[in-house]
CSV table of C-alpha atoms in Angstrom, one decimal:
chain,number,residue,atom,x,y,z
A,1,MET,CA,100.3,128.8,88.7
A,2,THR,CA,99.5,128.1,85.1
A,3,ASP,CA,103.0,126.7,84.6
A,4,THR,CA,102.5,124.4,87.6
A,5,ILE,CA,99.1,123.3,86.1
A,6,SER,CA,100.6,122.5,82.7
A,7,HIS,CA,103.8,120.9,84.1
A,8,PRO,CA,102.9,119.1,87.4
A,9,VAL,CA,105.8,117.2,89.0
A,10,PHE,CA,105.3,113.5,88.6
A,11,ALA,CA,107.0,110.7,90.6
A,12,LEU,CA,106.8,106.9,90.5
A,13,ASN,CA,106.0,104.5,93.3
A,14,HIS,CA,107.6,101.0,92.8
A,15,MET,CA,104.0,99.6,92.9
A,16,VAL,CA,103.7,100.7,89.3
A,17,ALA,CA,106.0,97.8,88.3
A,18,PRO,CA,106.8,95.8,91.4
A,19,GLY,CA,108.5,93.0,89.3
A,20,LEU,CA,111.3,95.3,88.3
A,21,SER,CA,114.6,95.3,90.1
A,22,PRO,CA,115.6,98.6,91.8
A,23,ARG,CA,117.9,99.4,88.9
A,24,LYS,CA,115.2,98.7,86.3
A,25,PHE,CA,112.6,100.6,88.2
A,26,PHE,CA,115.0,103.6,88.5
A,27,GLU,CA,115.7,103.4,84.8
A,28,LEU,CA,112.0,103.4,84.1
A,29,ALA,CA,111.5,106.6,86.0
A,30,LYS,CA,114.5,108.2,84.3
A,31,SER,CA,113.2,107.2,80.8
A,32,LEU,CA,110.0,109.1,81.6
A,33,GLY,CA,112.0,112.2,82.6
A,34,LEU,CA,111.1,111.8,86.3
A,35,LYS,CA,113.5,112.5,89.2
A,36,ASP,CA,111.6,111.2,92.2
A,37,VAL,CA,110.8,107.6,93.1
A,38,GLU,CA,109.3,105.8,96.0
A,39,ILE,CA,110.7,102.5,97.1
A,40,ARG,CA,108.8,100.0,99.2
A,41,ASN,CA,109.4,97.6,102.1
A,42,ASP,CA,106.6,95.2,101.1
A,43,LEU,CA,107.7,93.8,97.8
A,44,GLY,CA,108.9,90.2,98.2
A,45,GLY,CA,112.2,89.4,96.4
A,46,ASN,CA,113.0,93.1,96.0
A,47,ALA,CA,114.8,95.8,98.0
A,48,ILE,CA,114.1,96.3,100.9
A,49,MET,CA,112.8,92.8,101.7
A,50,ASP,CA,115.6,90.9,100.1
A,51,GLY,CA,118.1,92.5,102.5
A,52,THR,CA,119.8,94.7,99.9
A,53,ASP,CA,122.0,97.2,101.8
A,54,ALA,CA,120.7,100.8,101.8
A,55,SER,CA,124.1,102.0,100.5
A,56,GLU,CA,123.8,99.8,97.5
A,57,VAL,CA,120.3,101.1,96.6
A,58,LYS,CA,121.5,104.7,97.1
A,59,ALA,CA,124.4,104.1,94.8
A,60,LEU,CA,122.1,102.7,92.1
A,61,ALA,CA,119.8,105.7,92.4
A,62,ASP,CA,122.7,108.1,92.2
A,63,GLU,CA,124.1,106.2,89.2
A,64,VAL,CA,120.8,106.3,87.3
A,65,GLY,CA,120.1,109.9,88.3
A,66,VAL,CA,117.0,109.6,90.4
A,67,ARG,CA,116.1,110.7,94.0
A,68,ILE,CA,114.5,108.4,96.5
A,69,ALA,CA,111.6,110.5,97.8
A,70,THR,CA,110.2,108.1,100.3
A,71,ILE,CA,110.2,104.6,101.7
A,72,ASN,CA,106.6,103.3,101.7
A,73,ALA,CA,105.8,102.4,104.5
A,74,LEU,CA,105.7,101.9,108.2
A,75,GLN,CA,102.5,99.9,108.6
A,76,ARG,CA,100.2,100.2,111.6
A,77,PHE,CA,102.1,103.2,112.8
A,78,ASN,CA,99.3,104.4,115.1
A,79,ASP,CA,99.4,101.2,117.1
A,80,TRP,CA,102.5,102.3,119.0
A,81,THR,CA,104.2,99.4,120.8
A,82,PRO,CA,107.8,98.5,121.6
A,83,GLU,CA,107.7,96.3,118.6
A,84,ARG,CA,106.5,99.2,116.4
A,85,GLU,CA,109.2,101.5,117.8
A,86,LYS,CA,111.9,99.0,116.9
A,87,GLU,CA,110.4,98.6,113.4
A,88,ALA,CA,110.3,102.4,113.0
A,89,ILE,CA,113.9,102.8,114.0
A,90,GLU,CA,115.1,100.1,111.6
A,91,LEU,CA,113.1,101.6,108.7
A,92,ALA,CA,114.1,105.2,109.6
A,93,ASP,CA,117.8,104.1,109.6
A,94,TYR,CA,117.3,102.6,106.2
A,95,ALA,CA,115.5,105.7,104.9
A,96,ARG,CA,118.4,107.9,106.1
A,97,ASP,CA,121.1,105.6,104.6
A,98,VAL,CA,119.3,105.3,101.3
A,99,GLY,CA,119.0,109.1,101.0
A,100,ALA,CA,115.3,109.3,101.3
A,101,LYS,CA,113.6,112.5,102.4
A,102,ALA,CA,110.6,110.9,104.1
A,103,LEU,CA,109.0,107.8,105.5
A,104,VAL,CA,105.3,107.1,104.7
A,105,LEU,CA,103.2,106.2,107.7
A,106,VAL,CA,100.2,103.9,107.2
A,107,PRO,CA,97.5,103.5,109.9
A,108,VAL,CA,95.9,100.3,111.3
A,109,ASN,CA,93.4,99.2,108.6
A,110,ASP,CA,91.6,96.1,110.0
A,111,GLY,CA,88.6,97.5,111.8
A,112,THR,CA,90.4,97.9,115.2
A,113,GLY,CA,91.4,101.1,116.9
A,114,GLN,CA,88.4,103.1,115.6
A,115,ARG,CA,86.7,104.1,118.8
A,116,ASP,CA,86.3,107.9,119.2
A,117,GLY,CA,88.7,109.3,121.8
A,118,LYS,CA,90.9,106.2,121.8
A,119,ARG,CA,91.6,106.6,118.1
A,120,GLN,CA,92.8,110.2,118.5
A,121,ALA,CA,94.9,109.3,121.6
A,122,ASN,CA,96.6,106.4,119.8
A,123,LEU,CA,97.5,108.7,116.9
A,124,ARG,CA,99.0,111.4,119.2
A,125,SER,CA,100.9,108.8,121.1
A,126,ALA,CA,102.4,107.4,117.9
A,127,LEU,CA,103.4,110.8,116.6
A,128,LYS,CA,105.1,111.6,119.9
A,129,GLY,CA,107.0,108.4,119.7
A,130,LEU,CA,108.0,108.9,116.0
A,131,LYS,CA,109.0,112.5,116.3
A,132,PRO,CA,112.4,112.1,117.9
A,133,ILE,CA,113.2,109.1,115.7
A,134,LEU,CA,112.6,111.1,112.6
A,135,GLU,CA,114.3,114.2,113.9
A,136,GLN,CA,117.5,112.4,114.7
A,137,ARG,CA,117.7,111.1,111.1
A,138,GLY,CA,116.6,114.3,109.4
A,139,LEU,CA,113.4,112.6,108.0
A,140,ILE,CA,109.8,113.8,107.5
A,141,GLY,CA,106.9,111.5,108.4
A,142,TYR,CA,104.2,111.4,105.7
A,143,VAL,CA,100.9,110.4,107.4
A,144,GLU,CA,98.6,108.7,105.0
A,145,PRO,CA,94.9,108.5,106.0
A,146,LEU,CA,93.1,105.7,104.3
A,147,GLY,CA,89.5,106.0,103.0
A,148,PHE,CA,88.4,102.5,103.8
A,149,GLU,CA,85.6,102.2,106.3
A,150,VAL,CA,87.6,99.8,108.5
A,151,CYS,CA,90.5,102.3,108.8
A,152,SER,CA,91.5,103.8,112.1
A,153,LEU,CA,92.6,107.1,110.4
A,154,ARG,CA,90.3,108.1,107.6
A,155,SER,CA,90.3,111.9,108.1
A,156,LYS,CA,93.0,114.3,107.1
A,157,ARG,CA,91.6,116.9,109.5
A,158,GLU,CA,92.1,114.4,112.4
A,159,ALA,CA,95.7,113.8,111.2
A,160,VAL,CA,96.4,117.6,111.0
A,161,GLU,CA,94.9,118.2,114.5
A,162,ALA,CA,97.1,115.4,116.0
A,163,ILE,CA,100.2,116.8,114.3
A,164,GLN,CA,99.5,120.2,115.7
A,165,ALA,CA,98.7,118.8,119.1
A,166,VAL,CA,102.2,117.3,119.4
A,167,GLY,CA,104.0,120.3,117.8
A,168,GLY,CA,104.9,118.3,114.8
A,169,GLU,CA,104.3,120.7,112.0
A,170,GLU,CA,107.9,120.7,111.0
A,171,ARG,CA,108.3,116.9,111.2
A,172,PHE,CA,105.0,115.5,109.7
A,173,LYS,CA,103.1,116.1,106.5
A,174,LEU,CA,100.1,114.4,104.9
A,175,VAL,CA,99.9,112.1,102.0
A,176,HIS,CA,96.9,113.1,99.9
A,177,ASP,CA,95.9,109.9,98.1
A,178,THR,CA,93.3,110.6,95.4
A,179,PHE,CA,91.8,107.1,95.8
A,180,HIS,CA,91.5,107.3,99.6
A,181,HIS,CA,90.3,110.9,99.5
A,182,HIS,CA,87.4,109.9,97.2
A,183,LEU,CA,86.5,106.9,99.5
A,184,ALA,CA,86.7,109.0,102.7
A,185,GLY,CA,84.3,111.6,101.3
A,186,GLU,CA,86.2,114.3,103.2
A,187,PRO,CA,85.9,117.4,101.0
A,188,GLU,CA,88.6,119.5,102.8
A,189,LEU,CA,92.1,119.8,101.3
A,190,PHE,CA,95.2,120.6,103.3
A,191,PRO,CA,97.7,121.7,100.6
A,192,ALA,CA,100.0,123.5,103.1
A,193,MET,CA,100.2,120.3,105.2
A,194,THR,CA,100.6,118.0,102.2
A,195,GLY,CA,104.0,116.6,101.4
A,196,LEU,CA,103.1,114.1,98.7
A,197,VAL,CA,100.1,113.1,96.5
A,198,HIS,CA,99.5,109.5,95.4
A,199,ILE,CA,97.5,109.2,92.2
A,200,SER,CA,95.6,106.2,90.8
A,201,GLY,CA,92.3,105.8,89.0
A,202,VAL,CA,89.3,103.5,89.2
A,203,THR,CA,87.6,102.8,85.8
A,204,ASP,CA,85.4,99.8,86.6
A,205,PRO,CA,81.9,101.1,86.0
A,206,ASP,CA,80.2,98.6,88.2
A,207,VAL,CA,82.0,98.7,91.5
A,208,THR,CA,80.4,100.9,94.2
A,209,VAL,CA,82.6,103.4,96.1
A,210,SER,CA,82.3,101.4,99.4
A,211,ALA,CA,83.5,98.3,97.5
A,212,MET,CA,86.5,99.9,95.9
A,213,ARG,CA,89.8,98.2,96.9
A,214,ASP,CA,93.4,98.4,95.9
A,215,PRO,CA,93.1,95.9,93.0
A,216,HIS,CA,90.7,98.3,91.3
A,217,ARG,CA,93.4,101.0,91.2
A,218,VAL,CA,94.7,101.6,87.7
A,219,LEU,CA,96.6,104.5,86.0
A,220,VAL,CA,94.6,107.7,85.6
A,221,ASP,CA,92.8,108.0,82.2
A,222,ALA,CA,89.7,109.5,80.7
A,223,GLU,CA,87.5,106.9,82.3
A,224,ASP,CA,88.6,107.7,85.9
A,225,ARG,CA,85.7,107.8,88.4
A,226,LEU,CA,87.8,109.3,91.3
A,227,GLY,CA,88.1,112.9,90.0
A,228,ASN,CA,91.9,112.8,89.9
A,229,ILE,CA,92.1,115.8,87.6
A,230,GLU,CA,89.7,117.9,89.8
A,231,GLN,CA,91.6,116.9,93.0
A,232,MET,CA,95.0,117.7,91.4
A,233,ARG,CA,93.8,121.0,90.0
A,234,ALA,CA,92.3,122.0,93.4
A,235,LEU,CA,95.5,121.2,95.3
A,236,ILE,CA,97.6,123.1,92.8
A,237,ASP,CA,95.2,126.1,92.9
A,238,GLN,CA,95.5,126.1,96.6
A,239,GLY,CA,99.3,126.2,96.6
A,240,TYR,CA,100.5,122.6,96.5
A,241,ASP,CA,103.7,122.3,94.5
A,242,GLY,CA,105.0,118.9,95.4
A,243,ALA,CA,105.0,115.6,93.5
A,244,PHE,CA,102.1,113.5,92.2
A,245,SER,CA,103.3,109.9,92.5
A,246,PHE,CA,101.7,107.1,90.5
A,247,GLU,CA,100.6,104.3,92.8
A,248,PRO,CA,98.4,101.8,91.0
A,249,PHE,CA,97.8,98.4,92.5
A,250,ALA,CA,95.9,96.6,89.7
A,251,GLU,CA,97.6,93.5,88.3
A,252,GLU,CA,96.7,94.6,84.8
A,253,VAL,CA,99.0,97.6,85.3
A,254,GLN,CA,101.7,95.8,87.3
A,255,GLN,CA,102.1,93.1,84.6
A,256,LEU,CA,102.3,95.5,81.6
A,257,GLU,CA,105.2,94.6,79.2
A,258,ASN,CA,105.7,98.3,78.5
A,259,PRO,CA,104.8,100.3,81.6
A,260,ALA,CA,106.7,103.3,80.3
A,261,GLU,CA,104.3,103.8,77.4
A,262,ALA,CA,101.2,103.4,79.7
A,263,VAL,CA,102.6,105.9,82.3
A,264,ARG,CA,103.6,108.3,79.6
A,265,ASP,CA,100.0,108.2,78.2
A,266,SER,CA,98.6,108.8,81.6
A,267,MET,CA,100.9,111.8,82.2
A,268,ASP,CA,100.0,113.3,78.9
A,269,GLY,CA,96.3,112.8,79.6
A,270,ILE,CA,96.6,114.4,83.0
A,271,ARG,CA,98.5,117.4,81.7
A,272,ALA,CA,95.9,117.9,79.0
A,273,GLY,CA,93.1,117.6,81.6
A,274,LEU,CA,94.6,120.0,84.0
A,275,VAL,CA,95.0,122.7,81.3
């Protein structure tokens, strides 16, 4: 366990440097000694939105020497409609063809679908619909509860209960996002059910927790207010041995001229903090 603490597995989400082409993004990860990357379907002018064929992206990843861990993400997954099913199939096909292991599943986050009873039923319905789509393509679905008060799935426990209710333990895992975990205020961790951890920090001393939003999310440093080190240490202590993927949304990070230096500094600081 000490070795895991001192050498956590890091990964990069394309949100770290969304302006980079897939090749440049993969090369950034490689330059940092990282093997795993997450690509996204919400970056305009970039794969996947620009129509780049999955086989081309896979060839680039293979050439550079990185693995595509996930596609991030099927949005509004727990609003399961014929339109959503079609979207899920197309994204799952792309994930399979690009060599990804998993598809990140993001819930409705606009204040709708929150009513107790209906909320849980919607979630189970979506997981039932997704299960065969993922199974047929050899993919895992990474369910990501969001901590925002308007979100239809804030609780990891609720996600785990729904996964168990549909017999989906082999097909679905959780994304533990350190930002969303802090916002949700849910103390419980589910390391055995966690497939991926997203890490980002908030350093703005003035923003209240309830007012924290994606633009506040920077790389983890000594000024972090979210307790990233404590969350990571607890997950590792309880048996999590997967990747910790950097996912900052702040423009000040995304527009850095030298993101490699900033990410390297963050990794060094996290390692030192964990030990």
